[in-house]
Amino acid sequence: MEKTALFNYILGIADNNLILGQGLGELCGHGPNLETDIALTNIALDLFGQTRSYYQYAAKLSAIHKTEDDVAYLRKEREYKNVLLVEQPNTHFGYVIARQYLFDVFNYLFVEKLQHSKDETLSAIAKKAIKEVSYHKRFSGDWVKRLGDGTEESNQKMQEAIDGLWQYTNELFEMTEADEIALKAGIGVNLSELKEAYYKEVSEVLKEATLTIPENPYFQKGGKQGIHTEHMGYILADLQYMQRTYPNMTW
Amino acid sequence: MTLIHEPKIEACLRDILQTVSDPEIPVLSVLDLGVIREAIEEDGVVKIKVTPTYSGCPAMDVIADDLKAAFSKVGKIVEVDLVLSPAWSTDWISEEGLKKMEAYGIARPLSETKDKDALLGNEKLVKCPQCGSTNTQLVSQFGSTACKALFKCDDCQEPFDYFKCLK
Ligand SMILES: [Zn+2]
C-alpha cells in the first residue's frame, strides 16, 4: 500500500483515540467520585498509549511529520480525521458515559478485525488494544445500565445523552477513500460490515438500561473529511497550546 | 503457547536484569514481570526487547532508562527496543513474582473466567493479601494504575489492589 494512503488510514484510526482521550483527560480530578475519576483517566491513558503506537508508525511513513509529536500536535483542524462523536464536549457524567459507550462498542468490533490485518504493525497494535478496549466497554456498558435503569433523574439524563449523541453513530461506519484502499490491500477493516453487530449490541444494552433509541434520526457526518463541529477548535487549542507557543519544547 | 512466548535471554545478562525493578511495583524485577522478551549481547552491545504491560504504561520509558543505567555501571552499552507483539499477558509474571506481589500487598491475578466473575461482582474470589479472606468486594474496576482494580476486604476492612488478569 502506498505510503500517503497508509498514513491517512492510520490517522483515521488514531485521531479518534487522541481526541477522545483528550476529552477524558480534561476530567482528571473532576470525576463524580474517586473511582470513576480514576477509571476515566485510566481509559484516557490506554487510548493515548494506543494512539502513540499508531502515530509512531505514521511518522515513519510521512515526509512532513517526523515524530509522533508532530503528528499529534502540529496539524490543522481540517487535517484531523476523527469522527464527530468523540469531539462532543464533556457535559454531565451520563453524557460522558454515553459517548464512551457508543465509541467503545465500535472500537471493540474494529480492533477485533484489525488484529487480522496483513500489516504487521497494525495487527500488533490491535492485539494489544483489544484487551484494553474490552475493559473500557465493560466499564461504560455497566454505567449505561446503572444510570439508565437507575433513578428517574439518571434515566432522564441518560436518555437525553443518547438522544443527543445518536446522530453521530452512523459516521463510524462510513468508508473513506483511505478505508477503501486499505481494505483492498488486506490491511484495513470493512467498516460497513461492523454496522449490524454494532446496532444489535447497543440496542440490547439500551433496552436493558430501559432507554429508547431515537426514532427517525438524522445522521451527522463530516469528521472523517476534516469538517468538524464547533467543539473541535477548543479541543485543539488546549491540545496544541504548548507546542504552538514553544515550538519543539520537550520535558 | 508458553513455549512460543519463551523469551530469549542470555544467562550472563540475567543477574543485571534482575536488579532492574518495575517502577510501579518495585518488589518485582523486570524479569519477574515478564516484560523482557529478548536480551542478547552482540558486538559488545546489549540488545534488549521490552514489551509494555498496557499500551499507555508510563513505566516503559523509566524501565528503558533504568536498563541503560544498570548496564552502564558495568560498562556496557544498551539498545532498548519496544515490541508490541505478542502482547504481554499476566501469565508471563513468574511464580516468584506472584509471591513477591502478594507479600507486597497486591492480590495476584485469577484465571480469565474467574477474573471476569470477580470483576462483575458475581462471585467472591479475590483473596485479601492482608488476612487471606475471600470475603472481599470490588470497589472499582480501575485502581491506582491501569493494570490493577481496587478491592476491599470485608473481614479485615483493608482496601487493596488486585492485579487484573490480562490475556
Ligand atoms: Zn482482609
Tab-separated table of C-alpha atoms and ligand atoms in Angstrom:
chain	number	residue	atom	x	y	z
A	1	MET	CA	0.000	0.000	0.000
A	2	GLU	CA	1.248	3.446	-0.943
A	3	LYS	CA	2.691	5.497	1.961
A	4	THR	CA	0.355	8.510	1.866
A	5	ALA	CA	-2.723	6.322	1.755
A	6	LEU	CA	-1.468	4.224	4.668
A	7	PHE	CA	-0.596	7.383	6.610
A	8	ASN	CA	-4.138	8.657	6.095
A	9	TYR	CA	-5.589	5.306	7.054
A	10	ILE	CA	-3.653	5.257	10.324
A	11	LEU	CA	-4.757	8.789	11.208
A	12	GLY	CA	-8.358	7.764	10.598
A	13	ILE	CA	-7.938	5.257	13.429
A	14	ALA	CA	-5.609	7.118	15.769
A	15	ASP	CA	-7.267	10.542	15.763
A	16	ASN	CA	-10.391	9.050	17.338
A	17	ASN	CA	-8.331	7.801	20.267
A	18	LEU	CA	-6.411	11.048	20.636
A	19	ILE	CA	-9.432	13.324	20.686
A	20	LEU	CA	-11.497	11.080	22.946
A	21	GLY	CA	-8.514	10.669	25.276
A	22	GLN	CA	-8.074	14.433	25.396
A	23	GLY	CA	-11.732	14.864	26.393
A	24	LEU	CA	-11.386	12.256	29.142
A	25	GLY	CA	-8.112	13.738	30.352
A	26	GLU	CA	-9.931	17.017	30.907
A	27	LEU	CA	-11.967	15.239	33.586
A	28	CYS	CA	-8.918	14.303	35.651
A	29	GLY	CA	-9.729	15.433	39.171
A	30	HIS	CA	-13.313	16.290	38.171
A	31	GLY	CA	-14.994	12.876	38.095
A	32	PRO	CA	-18.178	12.463	40.135
A	33	ASN	CA	-16.283	10.280	42.617
A	34	LEU	CA	-12.784	8.928	43.041
A	35	GLU	CA	-13.374	5.574	41.350
A	36	THR	CA	-14.959	6.921	38.188
A	37	ASP	CA	-12.364	9.680	38.069
A	38	ILE	CA	-9.569	7.105	38.117
A	39	ALA	CA	-11.393	4.897	35.632
A	40	LEU	CA	-11.895	7.657	33.067
A	41	THR	CA	-8.288	8.800	33.253
A	42	ASN	CA	-7.075	5.196	33.011
A	43	ILE	CA	-9.151	4.802	29.873
A	44	ALA	CA	-7.634	8.032	28.550
A	45	LEU	CA	-4.169	6.628	29.235
A	46	ASP	CA	-4.932	3.432	27.330
A	47	LEU	CA	-6.243	5.465	24.409
A	48	PHE	CA	-3.148	7.679	24.387
A	49	GLY	CA	-0.920	4.615	24.544
A	50	GLN	CA	-2.636	3.134	21.512
A	51	THR	CA	-2.539	6.495	19.733
A	52	ARG	CA	1.165	6.772	20.408
A	53	SER	CA	1.851	3.414	18.761
A	54	TYR	CA	-0.224	4.435	15.724
A	55	TYR	CA	1.439	7.861	15.431
A	56	GLN	CA	4.934	6.416	15.791
A	57	TYR	CA	4.128	4.217	12.841
A	58	ALA	CA	2.533	7.101	10.906
A	59	ALA	CA	5.585	9.319	11.478
A	60	LYS	CA	7.783	6.703	9.793
A	61	LEU	CA	5.642	6.985	6.675
A	62	SER	CA	5.389	10.749	6.495
A	63	ALA	CA	7.745	13.137	4.746
A	64	ILE	CA	6.360	16.140	6.646
A	65	HIS	CA	5.753	14.853	10.151
A	66	LYS	CA	8.990	13.499	11.560
A	67	THR	CA	7.902	12.385	15.008
A	68	GLU	CA	4.824	11.105	16.814
A	69	ASP	CA	4.522	14.531	18.476
A	70	ASP	CA	4.478	16.331	15.116
A	71	VAL	CA	1.624	14.118	14.032
A	72	ALA	CA	-0.284	14.692	17.257
A	73	TYR	CA	0.267	18.409	17.739
A	74	LEU	CA	1.169	20.118	14.500
A	75	ARG	CA	-1.771	19.575	12.207
A	76	LYS	CA	-4.553	21.981	11.343
A	77	GLU	CA	-8.143	21.251	12.289
A	78	ARG	CA	-9.060	20.169	8.757
A	79	GLU	CA	-6.284	17.567	8.854
A	80	TYR	CA	-7.721	15.691	11.844
A	81	LYS	CA	-9.800	12.742	10.732
A	82	ASN	CA	-11.656	11.780	13.903
A	83	VAL	CA	-15.393	11.161	13.900
A	84	LEU	CA	-17.719	13.822	15.294
A	85	LEU	CA	-18.820	11.556	18.149
A	86	VAL	CA	-15.505	11.709	20.008
A	87	GLU	CA	-15.200	15.509	19.865
A	88	GLN	CA	-18.506	16.129	21.627
A	89	PRO	CA	-17.895	18.054	24.849
A	90	ASN	CA	-17.923	16.856	28.446
A	91	THR	CA	-21.210	17.963	29.886
A	92	HIS	CA	-22.609	15.701	32.617
A	93	PHE	CA	-21.325	12.286	33.658
A	94	GLY	CA	-24.126	10.440	31.858
A	95	TYR	CA	-23.204	12.186	28.635
A	96	VAL	CA	-19.533	11.260	29.047
A	97	ILE	CA	-20.534	7.642	29.651
A	98	ALA	CA	-22.894	7.535	26.663
A	99	ARG	CA	-20.209	8.996	24.382
A	100	GLN	CA	-17.721	6.459	25.725
A	101	TYR	CA	-20.051	3.503	25.351
A	102	LEU	CA	-21.117	4.401	21.813
A	103	PHE	CA	-17.448	4.575	20.872
A	104	ASP	CA	-16.258	1.534	22.869
A	105	VAL	CA	-18.660	-0.883	21.164
A	106	PHE	CA	-17.409	0.303	17.782
A	107	ASN	CA	-13.776	0.305	18.867
A	108	TYR	CA	-14.004	-3.263	20.150
A	109	LEU	CA	-15.525	-4.562	16.900
A	110	PHE	CA	-12.929	-2.578	14.963
A	111	VAL	CA	-9.750	-3.743	16.729
A	112	GLU	CA	-11.101	-7.286	16.755
A	113	LYS	CA	-10.952	-7.198	12.946
A	114	LEU	CA	-7.767	-5.135	12.731
A	115	GLN	CA	-5.921	-7.959	14.527
A	116	HIS	CA	-6.100	-9.853	11.241
A	117	SER	CA	-4.615	-7.025	9.174
A	118	LYS	CA	-1.847	-8.044	6.792
A	119	ASP	CA	0.105	-5.075	8.115
A	120	GLU	CA	2.153	-6.492	10.994
A	121	THR	CA	2.402	-3.245	12.961
A	122	LEU	CA	-1.322	-2.521	12.817
A	123	SER	CA	-2.095	-6.111	13.731
A	124	ALA	CA	0.258	-5.939	16.740
A	125	ILE	CA	-1.260	-2.661	17.977
A	126	ALA	CA	-4.746	-4.143	17.642
A	127	LYS	CA	-3.838	-7.316	19.526
A	128	LYS	CA	-2.582	-5.175	22.381
A	129	ALA	CA	-5.521	-2.769	22.214
A	130	ILE	CA	-8.304	-5.337	22.243
A	131	LYS	CA	-7.503	-6.413	25.786
A	132	GLU	CA	-7.758	-2.821	26.960
A	133	VAL	CA	-10.834	-1.924	24.956
A	134	SER	CA	-12.735	-4.883	26.391
A	135	TYR	CA	-12.266	-3.338	29.855
A	136	HIS	CA	-13.419	0.046	28.594
A	137	LYS	CA	-16.574	-1.416	27.117
A	138	ARG	CA	-17.350	-3.310	30.282
A	139	PHE	CA	-16.950	-0.141	32.355
A	140	SER	CA	-19.022	2.145	30.130
A	141	GLY	CA	-21.657	-0.536	29.449
A	142	ASP	CA	-22.141	-1.158	33.177
A	143	TRP	CA	-22.650	2.545	33.781
A	144	VAL	CA	-25.125	2.890	30.894
A	145	LYS	CA	-27.258	0.217	32.566
A	146	ARG	CA	-26.781	1.599	36.044
A	147	LEU	CA	-27.755	5.138	35.108
A	148	GLY	CA	-30.426	4.190	32.566
A	149	ASP	CA	-32.094	1.744	34.910
A	150	GLY	CA	-31.414	3.967	37.920
A	151	THR	CA	-33.353	6.872	39.359
A	152	GLU	CA	-35.837	8.935	37.412
A	153	GLU	CA	-33.277	11.718	37.082
A	154	SER	CA	-30.390	9.475	35.987
A	155	ASN	CA	-32.655	7.777	33.453
A	156	GLN	CA	-33.758	11.107	32.047
A	157	LYS	CA	-30.193	12.400	31.767
A	158	MET	CA	-29.002	9.197	30.165
A	159	GLN	CA	-31.862	9.322	27.659
A	160	GLU	CA	-31.007	12.930	26.810
A	161	ALA	CA	-27.410	11.878	26.207
A	162	ILE	CA	-28.413	9.027	23.905
A	163	ASP	CA	-30.843	11.309	22.039
A	164	GLY	CA	-28.099	13.896	21.592
A	165	LEU	CA	-25.328	11.530	20.548
A	166	TRP	CA	-27.185	9.009	18.439
A	167	GLN	CA	-26.907	11.208	15.325
A	168	TYR	CA	-23.121	10.720	15.377
A	169	THR	CA	-23.099	6.903	15.418
A	170	ASN	CA	-23.623	6.278	11.717
A	171	GLU	CA	-20.423	8.083	10.748
A	172	LEU	CA	-18.398	5.369	12.483
A	173	PHE	CA	-19.189	3.052	9.559
A	174	GLU	CA	-18.595	5.473	6.714
A	175	MET	CA	-15.851	4.208	4.374
A	176	THR	CA	-13.373	6.898	3.304
A	177	GLU	CA	-11.088	6.628	0.294
A	178	ALA	CA	-8.243	5.542	2.610
A	179	ASP	CA	-10.513	2.873	4.114
A	180	GLU	CA	-11.329	1.505	0.668
A	181	ILE	CA	-7.674	1.372	-0.393
A	182	ALA	CA	-6.621	-0.269	2.884
A	183	LEU	CA	-9.429	-2.802	2.614
A	184	LYS	CA	-8.399	-3.778	-0.907
A	185	ALA	CA	-4.810	-4.201	0.253
A	186	GLY	CA	-5.898	-6.600	3.006
A	187	ILE	CA	-4.732	-4.098	5.602
A	188	GLY	CA	-7.922	-2.284	6.520
A	189	VAL	CA	-11.234	-3.201	8.097
A	190	ASN	CA	-14.548	-3.207	6.270
A	191	LEU	CA	-16.416	-0.765	8.491
A	192	SER	CA	-19.794	-1.274	6.849
A	193	GLU	CA	-19.652	-4.906	7.915
A	194	LEU	CA	-19.464	-3.894	11.583
A	195	LYS	CA	-22.654	-1.878	11.467
A	196	GLU	CA	-25.183	-4.626	12.060
A	197	ALA	CA	-23.333	-6.128	15.025
A	198	TYR	CA	-22.858	-2.651	16.489
A	199	TYR	CA	-26.503	-1.603	16.425
A	200	LYS	CA	-27.597	-5.025	17.656
A	201	GLU	CA	-25.299	-4.909	20.676
A	202	VAL	CA	-26.034	-1.288	21.519
A	203	SER	CA	-29.802	-1.809	21.174
A	204	GLU	CA	-29.736	-4.748	23.565
A	205	VAL	CA	-27.835	-2.838	26.220
A	206	LEU	CA	-30.030	0.247	25.857
A	207	LYS	CA	-33.094	-1.939	26.206
A	208	GLU	CA	-31.707	-3.488	29.375
A	209	ALA	CA	-30.983	0.038	30.593
A	210	THR	CA	-34.654	0.943	29.930
A	211	LEU	CA	-33.560	3.526	27.368
A	212	THR	CA	-35.023	4.041	23.928
A	213	ILE	CA	-33.348	4.577	20.580
A	214	PRO	CA	-34.361	7.816	18.838
A	215	GLU	CA	-36.854	7.231	16.042
A	216	ASN	CA	-36.219	8.516	12.513
A	217	PRO	CA	-32.849	10.016	13.322
A	218	TYR	CA	-30.960	12.337	11.023
A	219	PHE	CA	-27.294	11.353	10.987
A	220	GLN	CA	-24.427	13.858	11.033
A	221	LYS	CA	-21.063	13.250	9.451
A	222	GLY	CA	-18.002	15.163	8.277
A	223	GLY	CA	-15.272	14.471	10.813
A	224	LYS	CA	-13.568	11.891	8.658
A	225	GLN	CA	-13.249	14.539	5.928
A	226	GLY	CA	-11.882	17.059	8.421
A	227	ILE	CA	-15.126	19.002	8.687
A	228	HIS	CA	-15.652	19.187	12.416
A	229	THR	CA	-18.207	20.556	14.844
A	230	GLU	CA	-17.642	23.831	16.682
A	231	HIS	CA	-16.162	21.923	19.647
A	232	MET	CA	-13.071	20.777	17.800
A	233	GLY	CA	-11.323	24.149	17.780
A	234	TYR	CA	-11.440	24.383	21.572
A	235	ILE	CA	-10.035	20.869	21.963
A	236	LEU	CA	-7.159	21.632	19.617
A	237	ALA	CA	-6.455	24.957	21.320
A	238	ASP	CA	-5.902	23.075	24.583
A	239	LEU	CA	-4.082	20.180	22.964
A	240	GLN	CA	-1.711	22.230	20.828
A	241	TYR	CA	-1.110	25.263	23.010
A	242	MET	CA	2.322	24.252	24.356
A	243	GLN	CA	3.764	23.139	21.014
A	244	ARG	CA	2.417	26.187	19.213
A	245	THR	CA	3.716	28.594	21.840
A	246	TYR	CA	7.072	26.948	22.454
A	247	PRO	CA	7.816	25.038	19.245
A	248	ASN	CA	9.801	21.809	19.728
A	249	MET	CA	9.629	22.025	23.515
A	250	THR	CA	10.189	18.788	25.418
A	251	TRP	CA	10.277	17.747	29.050
B	1	MET	CA	1.599	-21.421	23.732
B	2	THR	CA	4.030	-20.833	26.606
B	3	LEU	CA	6.850	-22.275	24.507
B	4	ILE	CA	6.336	-19.811	21.674
B	5	HIS	CA	6.421	-16.927	24.124
B	6	GLU	CA	9.524	-18.114	25.973
B	7	PRO	CA	11.849	-15.102	25.954
B	8	LYS	CA	15.398	-15.392	24.665
B	9	ILE	CA	17.565	-14.107	27.486
B	10	GLU	CA	21.287	-14.806	27.667
B	11	ALA	CA	22.212	-16.302	31.033
B	12	CYS	CA	25.086	-13.891	31.644
B	13	LEU	CA	22.727	-10.897	31.430
B	14	ARG	CA	20.196	-12.232	33.922
B	15	ASP	CA	21.950	-11.027	37.070
B	16	ILE	CA	21.899	-7.433	35.945
B	17	LEU	CA	18.341	-7.622	34.605
B	18	GLN	CA	17.273	-8.962	37.983
B	19	THR	CA	18.427	-5.679	39.588
B	20	VAL	CA	16.129	-3.536	37.422
B	21	SER	CA	12.731	-3.234	39.062
B	22	ASP	CA	9.302	-2.235	37.874
B	23	PRO	CA	8.871	1.408	38.948
B	24	GLU	CA	5.241	0.825	39.928
B	25	ILE	CA	5.705	-2.419	41.848
B	26	PRO	CA	9.312	-2.051	42.995
B	27	VAL	CA	9.484	-5.524	44.580
B	28	LEU	CA	9.185	-7.046	41.094
B	29	SER	CA	12.140	-7.127	38.745
B	30	VAL	CA	11.565	-6.689	35.042
B	31	LEU	CA	12.275	-10.418	34.715
B	32	ASP	CA	9.623	-11.330	37.308
B	33	LEU	CA	7.140	-9.162	35.417
B	34	GLY	CA	7.905	-10.897	32.118
B	35	VAL	CA	8.329	-7.722	30.092
B	36	ILE	CA	11.836	-8.589	28.856
B	37	ARG	CA	11.271	-10.543	25.645
B	38	GLU	CA	14.853	-10.738	24.491
B	39	ALA	CA	18.286	-9.837	25.841
B	40	ILE	CA	21.338	-10.692	23.819
B	41	GLU	CA	24.868	-9.345	23.544
B	42	GLU	CA	26.106	-8.669	20.051
B	43	ASP	CA	29.397	-6.959	19.127
B	44	GLY	CA	29.683	-5.509	22.615
B	45	VAL	CA	26.160	-4.073	22.604
B	46	VAL	CA	23.388	-5.443	24.794
B	47	LYS	CA	20.183	-5.553	22.782
B	48	ILE	CA	17.009	-5.731	24.825
B	49	LYS	CA	13.430	-6.084	23.632
B	50	VAL	CA	10.817	-4.867	26.089
B	51	THR	CA	7.055	-5.191	25.803
B	52	PRO	CA	4.617	-2.904	27.647
B	53	THR	CA	2.075	-4.313	30.084
B	54	TYR	CA	-0.520	-1.784	28.834
B	55	SER	CA	-0.238	0.426	25.714
B	56	GLY	CA	-0.112	3.622	27.721
B	57	CYS	CA	2.045	2.291	30.540
B	58	PRO	CA	4.100	5.297	31.713
B	59	ALA	CA	6.618	2.934	33.341
B	60	MET	CA	8.040	1.897	29.975
B	61	ASP	CA	10.244	4.959	29.463
B	62	VAL	CA	11.513	4.652	33.034
B	63	ILE	CA	12.297	0.960	32.556
B	64	ALA	CA	14.253	1.739	29.381
B	65	ASP	CA	16.302	4.390	31.231
B	66	ASP	CA	16.876	2.078	34.206
B	67	LEU	CA	18.088	-0.709	31.924
B	68	LYS	CA	20.597	1.635	30.324
B	69	ALA	CA	21.778	2.845	33.721
B	70	ALA	CA	22.138	-0.683	35.141
B	71	PHE	CA	24.273	-1.902	32.262
B	72	SER	CA	26.338	1.267	32.023
B	73	LYS	CA	27.565	0.542	35.572
B	74	VAL	CA	29.358	-2.496	34.194
B	75	GLY	CA	30.495	-0.580	31.142
B	76	LYS	CA	28.001	-1.985	28.698
B	77	ILE	CA	26.046	-0.097	26.068
B	78	VAL	CA	22.353	-0.962	25.773
B	79	GLU	CA	19.892	-0.655	22.915
B	80	VAL	CA	16.285	-0.916	24.021
B	81	ASP	CA	13.577	-1.786	21.527
B	82	LEU	CA	9.877	-1.685	22.284
B	83	VAL	CA	7.939	-4.620	20.863
B	84	LEU	CA	4.144	-4.950	20.896
B	85	SER	CA	3.666	-8.435	19.555
B	86	PRO	CA	2.991	-10.908	21.048
B	87	ALA	CA	1.042	-8.825	23.549
B	88	TRP	CA	2.011	-9.142	27.209
B	89	SER	CA	-0.126	-11.378	29.381
B	90	THR	CA	-0.336	-11.793	33.155
B	91	ASP	CA	0.649	-15.436	32.504
B	92	TRP	CA	4.157	-14.120	31.941
B	93	ILE	CA	4.591	-12.987	35.539
B	94	SER	CA	6.803	-15.619	37.181
B	95	GLU	CA	5.585	-17.668	40.157
B	96	GLU	CA	8.272	-15.981	42.231
B	97	GLY	CA	6.983	-12.627	41.013
B	98	LEU	CA	3.419	-13.529	42.021
B	99	LYS	CA	4.597	-14.443	45.524
B	100	LYS	CA	6.527	-11.185	45.884
B	101	MET	CA	3.476	-9.293	44.653
B	102	GLU	CA	1.242	-10.907	47.283
B	103	ALA	CA	3.753	-10.231	50.044
B	104	TYR	CA	3.781	-6.609	48.865
B	105	GLY	CA	0.003	-6.381	49.346
B	106	ILE	CA	-1.333	-6.862	45.826
B	107	ALA	CA	-3.666	-9.779	45.120
B	108	ARG	CA	-2.486	-11.992	42.266
B	109	PRO	CA	-4.435	-12.280	39.007
B	110	LEU	CA	-7.062	-15.037	38.812
B	111	SER	CA	-7.719	-17.136	35.722
B	112	GLU	CA	-9.555	-15.412	32.880
B	113	THR	CA	-13.048	-16.714	33.709
B	114	LYS	CA	-12.666	-16.264	37.469
B	115	ASP	CA	-11.315	-12.761	36.881
B	116	LYS	CA	-14.435	-11.857	34.914
B	117	ASP	CA	-16.720	-13.229	37.635
B	118	ALA	CA	-14.820	-11.359	40.315
B	119	LEU	CA	-14.836	-8.067	38.431
B	120	LEU	CA	-18.524	-8.342	37.604
B	121	GLY	CA	-19.196	-8.964	41.280
B	122	ASN	CA	-20.765	-12.374	40.540
B	123	GLU	CA	-18.568	-14.269	42.947
B	124	LYS	CA	-16.197	-13.515	45.802
B	125	LEU	CA	-12.926	-14.949	44.530
B	126	VAL	CA	-10.194	-12.413	45.141
B	127	LYS	CA	-8.121	-13.220	48.202
B	128	CYS	CA	-7.228	-10.405	50.585
B	129	PRO	CA	-3.414	-10.153	50.694
B	130	GLN	CA	-3.574	-8.970	54.322
B	131	CYS	CA	-5.682	-11.666	56.011
B	132	GLY	CA	-6.274	-14.253	53.278
B	133	SER	CA	-10.071	-13.985	53.372
B	134	THR	CA	-12.053	-14.184	50.129
B	135	ASN	CA	-14.861	-12.168	51.696
B	136	THR	CA	-13.887	-9.231	49.517
B	137	GLN	CA	-15.689	-6.839	47.219
B	138	LEU	CA	-14.861	-4.810	44.155
B	139	VAL	CA	-14.660	-1.075	44.751
B	140	SER	CA	-13.516	-0.059	41.283
B	141	GLN	CA	-12.565	-1.886	38.090
B	142	PHE	CA	-9.714	0.567	37.701
B	143	GLY	CA	-7.228	1.095	40.511
B	144	SER	CA	-4.121	3.156	41.092
B	145	THR	CA	-2.761	2.056	37.704
B	146	ALA	CA	-4.411	0.629	34.589
B	147	CYS	CA	-3.286	-2.912	35.417
B	148	LYS	CA	-4.997	-3.032	38.798
B	149	ALA	CA	-8.519	-2.969	40.223
B	150	LEU	CA	-9.419	-1.709	43.677
B	151	PHE	CA	-10.906	-4.151	46.200
B	152	LYS	CA	-11.929	-4.026	49.842
B	153	CYS	CA	-11.776	-6.830	52.385
B	154	ASP	CA	-14.997	-7.244	54.363
B	155	ASP	CA	-13.216	-9.189	57.108
B	156	CYS	CA	-10.195	-7.053	57.957
B	157	GLN	CA	-11.693	-3.951	56.284
B	158	GLU	CA	-8.473	-3.149	54.431
B	159	PRO	CA	-8.610	-1.821	50.881
B	160	PHE	CA	-6.151	-3.424	48.460
B	161	ASP	CA	-5.142	-3.635	44.809
B	162	TYR	CA	-5.910	-6.656	42.678
B	163	PHE	CA	-3.731	-7.262	39.629
B	164	LYS	CA	-6.222	-7.825	36.808
B	165	CYS	CA	-5.914	-10.829	34.521
B	166	LEU	CA	-4.807	-9.814	31.048
B	167	LYS	CA	-4.774	-12.391	28.258
C	1	ZN	ZN	-8.562	-8.972	54.769
